[in-house]
Coordinates of C-alpha atoms in Angstrom, one line a residue:
M247 CA 15.9 -3.3 39.3
L248 CA 18.9 -5.2 37.8
T249 CA 22.5 -5.4 38.8
I250 CA 25.2 -7.4 36.9
Q251 CA 28.5 -7.7 38.7
N252 CA 31.8 -9.1 37.2
L253 CA 29.9 -11.5 34.9
S254 CA 31.7 -14.0 32.7
Y255 CA 30.7 -16.8 30.4
I256 CA 32.9 -19.6 29.0
H257 CA 31.6 -21.9 26.3
P258 CA 31.4 -25.6 27.0
N259 CA 34.5 -25.9 24.6
K260 CA 36.4 -23.7 27.1
D261 CA 36.4 -20.6 24.8
L262 CA 35.9 -17.4 26.8
L263 CA 33.0 -15.3 25.4
F264 CA 33.1 -12.3 27.8
S265 CA 34.3 -11.5 31.3
G266 CA 34.2 -8.7 33.8
I267 CA 30.8 -7.5 32.7
N268 CA 29.1 -4.9 34.9
L269 CA 25.7 -3.1 34.4
T270 CA 23.0 -1.5 36.5
L271 CA 19.4 -0.9 35.4
I272 CA 16.9 1.2 37.3
R273 CA 13.1 1.0 36.9
S274 CA 11.7 2.1 33.5
D275 CA 15.1 2.1 31.8
K276 CA 15.0 1.1 28.2
I277 CA 18.4 -0.2 27.1
A278 CA 19.7 -1.1 23.7
L279 CA 22.3 -3.8 23.9
I280 CA 24.5 -3.7 20.8
G281 CA 27.8 -5.3 19.7
N282 CA 29.3 -7.2 16.9
N283 CA 28.0 -10.7 15.9
G284 CA 29.4 -13.3 18.2
V285 CA 30.2 -11.0 21.1
G286 CA 27.6 -12.6 23.3
K287 CA 24.5 -10.4 23.3
S288 CA 21.9 -13.2 23.1
T289 CA 23.9 -15.2 25.6
L290 CA 23.8 -12.3 28.1
L291 CA 20.0 -12.1 27.6
K292 CA 19.7 -15.8 28.3
I293 CA 21.7 -15.5 31.4
I294 CA 19.5 -12.7 32.7
A295 CA 16.5 -14.7 31.7
K296 CA 17.9 -17.6 33.8
E297 CA 18.1 -19.9 30.8
L298 CA 21.9 -20.1 31.1
L299 CA 24.2 -20.1 34.1
P300 CA 27.1 -17.7 34.1
S301 CA 30.6 -19.1 34.5
S302 CA 31.2 -16.5 37.3
G303 CA 29.8 -13.3 38.6
Q304 CA 26.4 -12.3 39.9
I305 CA 23.0 -11.1 38.6
N306 CA 20.6 -9.6 41.1
T307 CA 17.1 -8.5 40.1
T308 CA 13.9 -7.6 41.9
A309 CA 11.7 -8.6 38.9
E310 CA 11.0 -11.9 37.1
P311 CA 12.3 -11.4 33.5
Y312 CA 10.0 -12.0 30.5
F313 CA 12.1 -13.2 27.5
V314 CA 11.2 -12.9 23.8
P315 CA 13.8 -15.0 22.0
Q316 CA 15.1 -14.6 18.5
I317 CA 14.6 -18.3 17.5
F318 CA 11.3 -20.1 18.0
G319 CA 11.8 -23.6 16.6
Q320 CA 12.0 -25.1 20.0
F321 CA 8.4 -24.0 20.7
N322 CA 6.8 -25.6 17.6
H323 CA 5.3 -28.5 19.6
L324 CA 3.5 -26.2 21.9
T325 CA 0.1 -24.5 21.5
I326 CA -0.2 -20.8 21.5
A327 CA -1.6 -20.9 25.1
Q328 CA 1.4 -23.0 26.2
A329 CA 3.9 -20.7 24.5
M330 CA 2.3 -17.7 26.2
G331 CA 2.3 -19.5 29.6
V332 CA -1.4 -19.2 30.1
E333 CA -2.7 -22.7 29.3
A334 CA -3.2 -23.8 33.0
K335 CA -5.1 -20.7 34.0
V336 CA -7.3 -20.7 30.8
N337 CA -8.1 -24.3 31.4
A338 CA -8.9 -23.7 35.1
L339 CA -11.2 -20.8 34.2
T340 CA -13.0 -22.9 31.6
E341 CA -13.5 -25.7 34.2
I342 CA -14.8 -23.3 36.8
L343 CA -17.2 -21.6 34.3
N344 CA -18.5 -25.1 33.4
G345 CA -19.3 -25.8 37.1
N346 CA -16.1 -27.6 38.2
V347 CA -15.3 -25.2 41.1
S348 CA -12.6 -27.5 42.6
E349 CA -9.9 -26.2 45.0
E350 CA -7.3 -27.2 42.5
N351 CA -8.9 -25.0 39.8
I352 CA -9.4 -22.1 42.2
N353 CA -5.7 -22.3 43.2
V354 CA -4.4 -22.5 39.6
L355 CA -6.6 -19.5 38.5
N356 CA -5.4 -17.5 41.5
D357 CA -8.2 -14.9 41.1
D358 CA -7.0 -14.1 37.6
W359 CA -10.6 -13.9 36.3
T360 CA -9.6 -11.6 33.3
I361 CA -7.0 -13.9 31.8
E362 CA -9.1 -14.8 28.7
D363 CA -10.0 -11.2 28.1
R364 CA -6.4 -10.1 28.4
C365 CA -5.3 -12.8 25.9
R366 CA -8.0 -11.8 23.5
E367 CA -7.1 -8.1 23.7
A368 CA -3.4 -8.8 23.4
M369 CA -3.9 -11.0 20.4
Q370 CA -6.1 -8.4 18.8
Y371 CA -3.5 -5.7 19.3
W372 CA -0.8 -7.9 17.6
Q373 CA -3.1 -8.8 14.7
L374 CA -3.6 -12.4 15.8
S375 CA -7.4 -12.3 16.2
D376 CA -7.9 -15.0 13.6
L377 CA -5.8 -17.5 15.7
D378 CA -7.0 -19.8 18.5
L379 CA -5.1 -20.3 21.8
S380 CA -5.2 -24.1 21.1
Q381 CA -3.5 -23.7 17.7
K382 CA 0.0 -25.2 17.4
M383 CA 3.0 -22.9 17.1
E384 CA 4.4 -24.9 14.2
T385 CA 1.5 -23.7 12.0
L386 CA 2.5 -20.1 12.4
S387 CA 4.8 -17.9 10.3
G388 CA 8.0 -16.4 11.9
G389 CA 6.2 -13.0 12.3
Q390 CA 3.2 -14.6 14.0
K391 CA 5.4 -16.5 16.4
T392 CA 7.2 -13.3 17.4
K393 CA 3.8 -11.6 18.0
V394 CA 2.6 -14.5 20.2
F395 CA 5.5 -13.8 22.6
L396 CA 5.0 -10.1 22.3
A397 CA 1.3 -10.6 23.2
G398 CA 2.4 -12.4 26.3
I399 CA 3.9 -9.2 27.6
A400 CA 0.5 -7.5 27.8
V401 CA -1.0 -10.7 29.4
H402 CA 1.7 -11.1 32.1
Q403 CA 2.6 -7.4 32.5
P404 CA 6.2 -8.1 33.6
E405 CA 8.4 -5.4 35.1
L406 CA 11.5 -6.5 33.1
V407 CA 11.3 -7.4 29.4
L408 CA 14.1 -8.9 27.4
L409 CA 13.8 -8.7 23.6
D410 CA 16.2 -10.5 21.2
E411 CA 15.9 -9.1 17.6
P412 CA 12.1 -8.7 18.0
S413 CA 11.6 -7.0 14.6
N414 CA 13.4 -9.6 12.5
H415 CA 10.3 -11.4 11.2
L416 CA 7.8 -8.5 11.3
D417 CA 6.5 -6.7 8.3
V418 CA 6.0 -2.9 8.2
S419 CA 2.7 -2.9 10.1
G420 CA 4.0 -5.4 12.7
R421 CA 7.1 -3.2 13.2
Q422 CA 5.0 -0.1 13.7
L423 CA 3.0 -1.9 16.4
L424 CA 6.3 -2.9 18.1
Y425 CA 7.6 0.7 17.9
D426 CA 4.4 2.0 19.5
F427 CA 4.5 -0.6 22.2
I428 CA 8.2 0.2 23.1
Q429 CA 7.4 3.9 23.2
F430 CA 4.5 3.7 25.6
T431 CA 5.3 0.7 27.8
K432 CA 6.3 1.3 31.4
S433 CA 8.3 -1.9 31.6
T434 CA 12.0 -1.9 32.1
M435 CA 13.5 -3.3 28.8
I436 CA 16.8 -4.6 27.4
V437 CA 16.6 -4.9 23.6
V438 CA 19.1 -6.6 21.3
S439 CA 18.4 -5.4 17.7
H440 CA 20.0 -4.2 14.5
D441 CA 16.8 -2.2 13.7
R442 CA 18.0 1.4 14.0
K443 CA 14.6 2.9 14.0
L444 CA 13.8 0.7 17.0
L445 CA 17.1 1.5 18.7
N446 CA 16.4 5.2 18.5
L447 CA 13.3 4.7 20.7
L448 CA 15.5 3.5 23.6
N449 CA 17.0 5.9 26.0
T450 CA 20.4 4.3 26.6
V451 CA 22.8 2.3 24.3
C452 CA 25.1 -0.3 25.9
E453 CA 27.9 -1.6 23.7
L454 CA 29.0 -5.1 24.7
N455 CA 32.7 -6.0 24.2
K456 CA 34.7 -8.9 25.4
N457 CA 35.8 -7.2 28.7
E458 CA 33.1 -4.6 29.4
I459 CA 29.8 -2.9 28.6
E460 CA 30.4 0.7 27.5
V461 CA 27.3 2.8 28.3
Y462 CA 26.2 5.8 26.2
G463 CA 23.5 8.0 27.8
G464 CA 21.3 8.5 24.7
N465 CA 19.6 6.7 21.8
Y466 CA 21.3 5.1 18.9
G467 CA 21.6 8.4 17.0
F468 CA 23.5 9.9 20.0
Y469 CA 25.7 6.8 20.1
E470 CA 26.5 7.1 16.4
E471 CA 27.5 10.7 16.8
Q472 CA 29.8 9.9 19.7
K473 CA 31.4 7.0 17.8
R474 CA 31.8 9.3 14.8
I475 CA 33.6 11.9 16.9
K476 CA 35.8 9.1 18.4
T477 CA 36.6 7.7 14.9
N478 CA 37.4 11.1 13.5
A479 CA 39.8 11.8 16.4
L480 CA 41.4 8.4 15.8
H481 CA 41.9 9.1 12.1
Q482 CA 43.5 12.5 13.0
D483 CA 45.8 10.7 15.5
I484 CA 46.8 8.2 12.8
Q485 CA 47.5 10.9 10.2
S486 CA 49.6 12.8 12.9
R487 CA 51.6 9.7 13.6
E488 CA 52.0 9.0 9.9
R489 CA 53.4 12.5 9.4
A490 CA 55.7 12.0 12.5
L491 CA 56.9 8.7 11.0
K492 CA 57.7 10.2 7.7
K493 CA 59.5 13.1 9.4
A494 CA 61.5 10.8 11.6
K495 CA 62.6 8.7 8.6
E496 CA 63.7 11.8 6.7
K497 CA 65.6 13.0 9.8
E498 CA 67.3 9.6 10.1
R499 CA 68.3 9.7 6.5
E500 CA 69.6 13.3 6.7
T501 CA 71.5 12.6 9.9
I502 CA 73.1 9.4 8.6
E503 CA 74.1 11.2 5.3
R504 CA 75.6 14.1 7.3
Q505 CA 77.5 11.7 9.6
Q506 CA 78.8 9.8 6.6
K507 CA 80.1 13.0 5.1
L508 CA 81.9 13.9 8.3
D509 CA 83.4 10.4 8.6
T510 CA 84.6 10.6 5.0
R511 CA 86.2 14.0 5.5
A512 CA 87.8 12.9 8.8
K513 CA 89.2 9.8 7.0
R514 CA 90.7 12.0 4.2
N515 CA 92.3 14.3 6.8
T516 CA 93.8 11.4 8.7
E517 CA 95.3 10.0 5.5
K518 CA 96.7 13.4 4.5
K519 CA 98.4 13.8 7.9
G520 CA 100.0 10.4 7.6
L521 CA 99.1 9.4 11.2
P522 CA 100.2 5.9 12.4
K523 CA 97.8 3.1 11.6
I524 CA 96.9 2.5 15.2
V525 CA 95.7 6.1 15.5
S526 CA 93.8 6.1 12.2
N527 CA 92.1 2.8 13.3
T528 CA 91.1 4.5 16.6
F529 CA 89.5 7.4 14.6
K530 CA 87.8 4.9 12.3
N531 CA 86.4 2.8 15.2
S532 CA 85.2 6.0 16.9
A533 CA 83.4 7.1 13.8
E534 CA 81.7 3.7 13.3
R535 CA 80.6 3.7 16.9
S536 CA 79.2 7.3 16.5
S537 CA 77.3 6.3 13.3
A538 CA 75.9 3.1 15.0
K539 CA 74.8 5.1 18.0
I540 CA 73.0 7.7 15.8
A541 CA 71.3 4.9 13.8
A542 CA 70.2 3.1 17.0
V543 CA 68.6 6.3 18.4
H544 CA 66.7 7.0 15.2
S545 CA 65.7 3.3 14.9
E546 CA 64.3 3.3 18.4
K547 CA 62.3 6.5 17.7
I548 CA 61.0 5.2 14.4
G549 CA 60.1 1.8 16.1
N550 CA 58.1 3.6 18.8
I551 CA 56.2 5.6 16.3
K552 CA 55.5 2.5 14.2
S553 CA 54.2 0.7 17.3
E554 CA 51.9 3.6 18.2
L555 CA 50.6 3.7 14.6
Q556 CA 49.9 0.0 14.6
N557 CA 48.0 0.3 17.9
L558 CA 45.9 3.2 16.5
R559 CA 45.1 1.4 13.3
S560 CA 44.1 -1.8 15.2
S561 CA 41.6 0.4 17.0
L562 CA 39.8 1.2 13.8
S563 CA 36.5 -0.6 13.2
E564 CA 36.5 -3.3 10.5
T565 CA 34.2 -1.0 8.4
S566 CA 36.9 1.7 8.4
Q567 CA 39.6 -0.7 7.3
M568 CA 37.7 -2.3 4.5
K569 CA 38.1 -1.2 0.9
I570 CA 35.2 -1.7 -1.5
D571 CA 35.6 -1.2 -5.2
F572 CA 32.7 -2.0 -7.6
D573 CA 33.0 -1.5 -11.4
N574 CA 30.2 0.3 -13.1
S575 CA 27.4 -1.4 -15.0
K576 CA 27.9 -1.2 -18.8
L577 CA 24.2 -0.3 -19.4
H578 CA 23.4 3.3 -20.1
K579 CA 21.2 5.1 -17.6
G580 CA 17.5 5.0 -18.4
K581 CA 17.6 1.8 -20.5
V582 CA 14.4 -0.3 -20.1
I583 CA 15.5 -3.5 -18.3
F584 CA 12.1 -5.0 -17.4
T585 CA 8.5 -4.3 -18.3
A586 CA 5.3 -5.8 -16.8
E587 CA 2.0 -5.3 -18.5
N588 CA -1.2 -6.4 -16.6
I589 CA 0.5 -9.4 -14.9
N590 CA -0.8 -11.6 -12.2
F591 CA 0.3 -15.0 -10.8
T592 CA -1.3 -18.0 -9.0
Y593 CA 0.1 -21.1 -7.5
K594 CA -1.7 -24.4 -8.3
D595 CA -4.9 -22.8 -9.5
E596 CA -5.4 -20.9 -6.3
K597 CA -6.6 -17.3 -6.3
Y598 CA -4.4 -14.7 -7.8
I599 CA -1.7 -13.3 -5.5
W600 CA -2.1 -9.6 -6.3
T601 CA -5.5 -8.0 -5.9
E602 CA -4.8 -5.9 -9.0
K603 CA -2.8 -6.6 -12.1
L604 CA 0.7 -5.1 -12.0
N605 CA 2.0 -2.6 -14.6
F606 CA 5.5 -1.1 -14.2
Q607 CA 8.9 -0.7 -15.7
I608 CA 12.5 -0.9 -14.3
L609 CA 15.0 1.4 -15.9
S610 CA 18.8 1.1 -15.6
G611 CA 20.2 3.1 -12.7
E612 CA 16.9 3.1 -10.7
R613 CA 16.8 2.2 -7.0
I614 CA 13.5 0.5 -6.3
A615 CA 11.9 -1.0 -3.1
I616 CA 9.2 -3.6 -3.4
K617 CA 6.9 -3.1 -0.4
G618 CA 4.0 -5.0 1.1
T619 CA 2.8 -6.9 4.1
N620 CA 3.9 -10.5 4.7
G621 CA 2.2 -12.7 2.1
S622 CA 1.6 -9.9 -0.4
G623 CA 3.7 -11.7 -3.1
K624 CA 7.0 -9.7 -2.9
T625 CA 9.3 -12.8 -3.4
T626 CA 7.0 -14.0 -6.2
L627 CA 7.4 -10.7 -8.0
I628 CA 11.2 -11.1 -7.6
K629 CA 11.0 -14.5 -9.3
V630 CA 9.1 -13.0 -12.2
I631 CA 11.7 -10.2 -12.6
L632 CA 14.5 -12.8 -12.6
G633 CA 12.6 -14.8 -15.2
N634 CA 12.3 -17.9 -13.0
I635 CA 8.5 -18.0 -13.3
T636 CA 6.0 -16.7 -15.9
P637 CA 2.8 -14.9 -15.0
Q638 CA -0.4 -16.7 -16.0
I639 CA -1.9 -13.5 -17.3
G640 CA -0.2 -10.4 -18.8
S641 CA 3.2 -10.2 -20.4
V642 CA 6.7 -9.3 -19.4
F643 CA 9.8 -8.1 -21.2
I644 CA 13.3 -8.8 -19.8
A645 CA 16.2 -7.1 -21.6
E646 CA 19.5 -8.9 -21.9
N647 CA 21.4 -8.0 -18.7
K648 CA 23.5 -9.5 -15.9
M649 CA 21.3 -9.9 -12.8
V650 CA 22.4 -11.1 -9.4
Y651 CA 19.9 -12.2 -6.7
I652 CA 21.0 -12.0 -3.1
D653 CA 18.8 -13.5 -0.4
Q654 CA 19.0 -13.1 3.4
D655 CA 21.1 -16.3 3.6
Y656 CA 23.6 -15.1 0.9
S657 CA 23.1 -18.4 -1.0
L658 CA 25.5 -17.2 -3.7
I659 CA 28.1 -18.6 -1.3
N660 CA 28.6 -22.3 -1.9
N661 CA 28.9 -24.1 1.4
N662 CA 30.9 -27.0 -0.2
L663 CA 33.7 -24.6 -1.1
K664 CA 36.5 -23.1 1.0
I665 CA 36.8 -19.3 1.1
Y666 CA 39.7 -19.1 -1.4
E667 CA 37.9 -21.5 -3.7
Q668 CA 34.7 -19.4 -3.5
A669 CA 36.6 -16.3 -4.5
Q670 CA 38.3 -18.2 -7.4
R671 CA 34.9 -19.1 -8.8
F672 CA 34.3 -15.3 -9.5
N673 CA 37.8 -14.7 -10.8
S674 CA 36.7 -14.1 -14.4
S675 CA 39.4 -11.4 -14.9
A676 CA 42.1 -14.0 -14.2
L677 CA 43.7 -12.3 -11.2
Q678 CA 47.0 -13.9 -10.0
E679 CA 46.9 -15.9 -6.8
H680 CA 48.6 -13.1 -4.8
E681 CA 46.1 -10.5 -6.2
L682 CA 43.1 -12.7 -5.2
K683 CA 44.5 -13.1 -1.7
M684 CA 45.0 -9.3 -1.5
R685 CA 41.3 -8.9 -2.3
L686 CA 40.3 -11.4 0.4
N687 CA 42.6 -9.5 2.9
R688 CA 40.8 -6.3 1.9
F689 CA 37.6 -7.9 3.0
L690 CA 39.1 -9.0 6.3
F691 CA 39.7 -12.7 5.3
T692 CA 43.3 -13.2 6.3
A693 CA 45.7 -16.2 5.5
E694 CA 44.3 -18.2 8.4
D695 CA 40.8 -17.9 6.9
W696 CA 41.5 -18.9 3.3
D697 CA 41.1 -22.7 3.8
K698 CA 38.0 -22.4 6.1
P699 CA 34.8 -24.0 4.7
C700 CA 32.2 -21.4 3.7
S701 CA 29.6 -23.5 5.7
T702 CA 31.2 -22.2 8.9
L703 CA 30.7 -18.5 8.1
S704 CA 28.4 -16.3 10.0
G705 CA 25.8 -14.1 8.2
G706 CA 28.1 -11.1 8.3
E707 CA 31.0 -13.1 7.0
R708 CA 28.9 -14.6 4.2
M709 CA 27.9 -11.1 3.2
R710 CA 31.5 -9.8 3.2
L711 CA 32.6 -12.7 1.1
M712 CA 29.8 -12.2 -1.3
I713 CA 30.7 -8.5 -1.8
C714 CA 34.3 -9.5 -2.3
C715 CA 33.4 -12.0 -5.0
L716 CA 31.3 -9.4 -6.8
S717 CA 34.2 -7.0 -6.7
I718 CA 36.6 -9.7 -8.1
S719 CA 34.4 -10.3 -11.1
N720 CA 35.6 -8.3 -14.1
Q721 CA 32.1 -6.7 -14.6
S722 CA 29.6 -5.6 -12.0
P723 CA 26.1 -6.9 -12.4
D724 CA 23.7 -4.6 -14.3
M725 CA 21.0 -5.3 -11.6
I726 CA 21.3 -6.5 -8.0
I727 CA 18.2 -7.8 -6.4
L728 CA 18.3 -8.0 -2.6
D729 CA 15.7 -10.0 -0.6
E730 CA 15.7 -9.0 3.1
P731 CA 19.5 -8.6 3.1
T732 CA 19.8 -7.2 6.6
N733 CA 17.9 -9.9 8.5
N734 CA 20.9 -11.9 9.7
L735 CA 23.4 -9.0 10.0
D736 CA 24.5 -7.0 13.0
I737 CA 24.7 -3.2 12.8
Q738 CA 28.4 -3.1 11.8
N739 CA 27.8 -5.5 8.9
I740 CA 24.7 -3.6 7.8
E741 CA 27.1 -0.5 7.5
I742 CA 29.5 -2.6 5.4
L743 CA 26.6 -3.7 3.1
T744 CA 25.3 -0.1 2.9
D745 CA 28.7 1.3 1.9
A746 CA 29.1 -1.3 -0.8
I747 CA 25.6 -0.6 -2.2
D748 CA 26.3 3.2 -2.1
E749 CA 29.3 2.6 -4.3
Y750 CA 27.4 0.4 -6.8
Q751 CA 26.2 2.4 -9.8
G752 CA 23.9 -0.2 -11.4
T753 CA 20.2 -0.9 -10.9
L754 CA 19.0 -2.0 -7.5
V755 CA 15.7 -3.7 -6.5
V756 CA 15.3 -4.4 -2.8
I757 CA 12.8 -6.1 -0.5
S758 CA 13.3 -4.9 3.1
H759 CA 11.3 -3.9 6.1
D760 CA 14.3 -1.9 7.5
E761 CA 13.3 1.7 6.7
S762 CA 16.7 3.1 7.9
F763 CA 18.5 0.8 5.5
L764 CA 16.2 1.8 2.6
E765 CA 16.8 5.4 3.4
E766 CA 20.6 5.1 3.5
I767 CA 20.9 3.3 0.2
N768 CA 18.9 6.1 -1.5
I769 CA 15.8 4.2 -2.7
N770 CA 14.0 6.6 -5.1
R771 CA 10.9 4.6 -6.0
A772 CA 8.6 2.0 -4.5
I773 CA 6.4 -0.7 -6.0
Q774 CA 3.6 -1.2 -3.5
L775 CA 1.9 -4.6 -3.4

C-alpha cells in the first residue's frame, strides 16, 4: 500500500528536519504518527500527500492519498464543493439533468450519477445539512471546515487517508462522529493527533524522531506502557550509575588517604635511617609517581561513570527532567468564590445565549469542566466568571480572589518581551537573577534561550514559560481558568501541563473537548450548557 524508503527533508534555510526515515503500510493499517512538536509530522504527511517534495529518498504507493490538513485558511476563497473536489462533477450533472447532454459534461461526470446523493449523505453524517455546496469556506467555523474535508472521504472513498490533527476544532459530538468513522472505515489511515482517545482507536503507533520512525505494534495505551517500562528501566540504570559513582569516589578517597599514610610512614623511616639525600629523593619520587598513578586510575574510572550517567540522563524525556512547584492557594477549601443566580446574556439585543437561566456556585478547591457544543456560550460564561461582562438578567457574586485566565494561545505571555524579561514580570518575590535563571533552566529554558523573543515560541514552549512564570510568583492563583489549553500542544507538552495542574491545589475551571485530559486532571463536576 505505502512504502517509505530512506526519506529526508531539509528546510529551504538548509536546516535538516529528518533523515533516513523508513516505513511500510499494508492495506487497512490504521497508523498513529506521533512525536514532539517540530519533529516533522505534518511535513511527512504533506510529502506523502504530494504537496511537498522530499530532499531525498522514495515514497511508493498504490493508492491516491486523501489529505485532511490541520490548517484551512488557504481554502477560504473556495466554495464547499471546490474544497471537497466535487464542483466539476456536480455542475456537469446539473447541466445534464437540465438537458445539456454534451460530450464534455458526460466525460466530466464519468458515470458518477450518485455524486450529489453522496455529498448530501456525507454532509448529513457530519452535521452539515444546513450548508449549501456553493457556500464559501470563509463563512464556516473551524469545526465546520474540518467536517467538510472529512465529508469528502465518504464522497471520494479513497484507499489511503491522511489526517492532520482532525479533532482540533471539533466539539464533543463532532469528535464522537470522528471516533465512530475511524473505528468502522476500511480505509488505510495515517493520523497525526494529540487526542489520546482517538489514538487508542488506531492499531499501530509510529513515533517520529530525527533519524527514524520507531514502530509500536499496538494502540496508544500499549505505547504508553512500553515507554513507561523503558523509562523505569532508565531511572533504575541512572540510580545504579549514581550509586557506582558515589562508591567510586569513596574508594578513590580511601585509597588516596591510605597511600598518603604509607608515604608519610615511608618518609619518616627514611629520615630515621639517615639515608643519603639521593636515595631519599628516589623514594620520594617513587611515592609521588605511585600516588599519581593511583589518582589517574580512579579519575579515569570516575570519568567513565560520569560520562555514562550523563548519557543516561540525556535520554530522559523533557517531562522527566522538569521540576514543577506550585504554592498552595491561601483560600480555605469550600469557600464560595462565585455565585450565579438566574443569569443569562445576550450580545447586541440578540436572543439569549443559554436556553435556560444559569444557577450555580464555584467553591474553593473544586475542579469544574464547562461543557457544551460549539456556540453554546462556554467562553461567554468564562467572561462572566472573570467579571469581564455582566449578565443582562440575574445576579452574580464574585469573592475577592486571585484569578488567572489561560487561553489556548497562552496570551499571558507578552510577545514583545524576551523570555527572561517575561519571567522577571512575575518575580513578585524578588528572586535574585541567578535564582530566576535556575527556575528558567528547570523549565528547559537554557542560557541560549533567555534573550529569545517570546513571539518566536511554539505553543508548547509558551505553555512551559507560562507555568514557569506562575511558579515564580510568590502566591499561586486562587483560581485558574483554562480555555481549550491542549489545542496547540503535542502529547509531551500535554503531559507537562497535566503534571503542573495535578500539583496545583487551588480551584480549577476548564473548557476542553479532550476527555482524556479532563479525566487525568481529576475534574469532579461539570456545568453543562
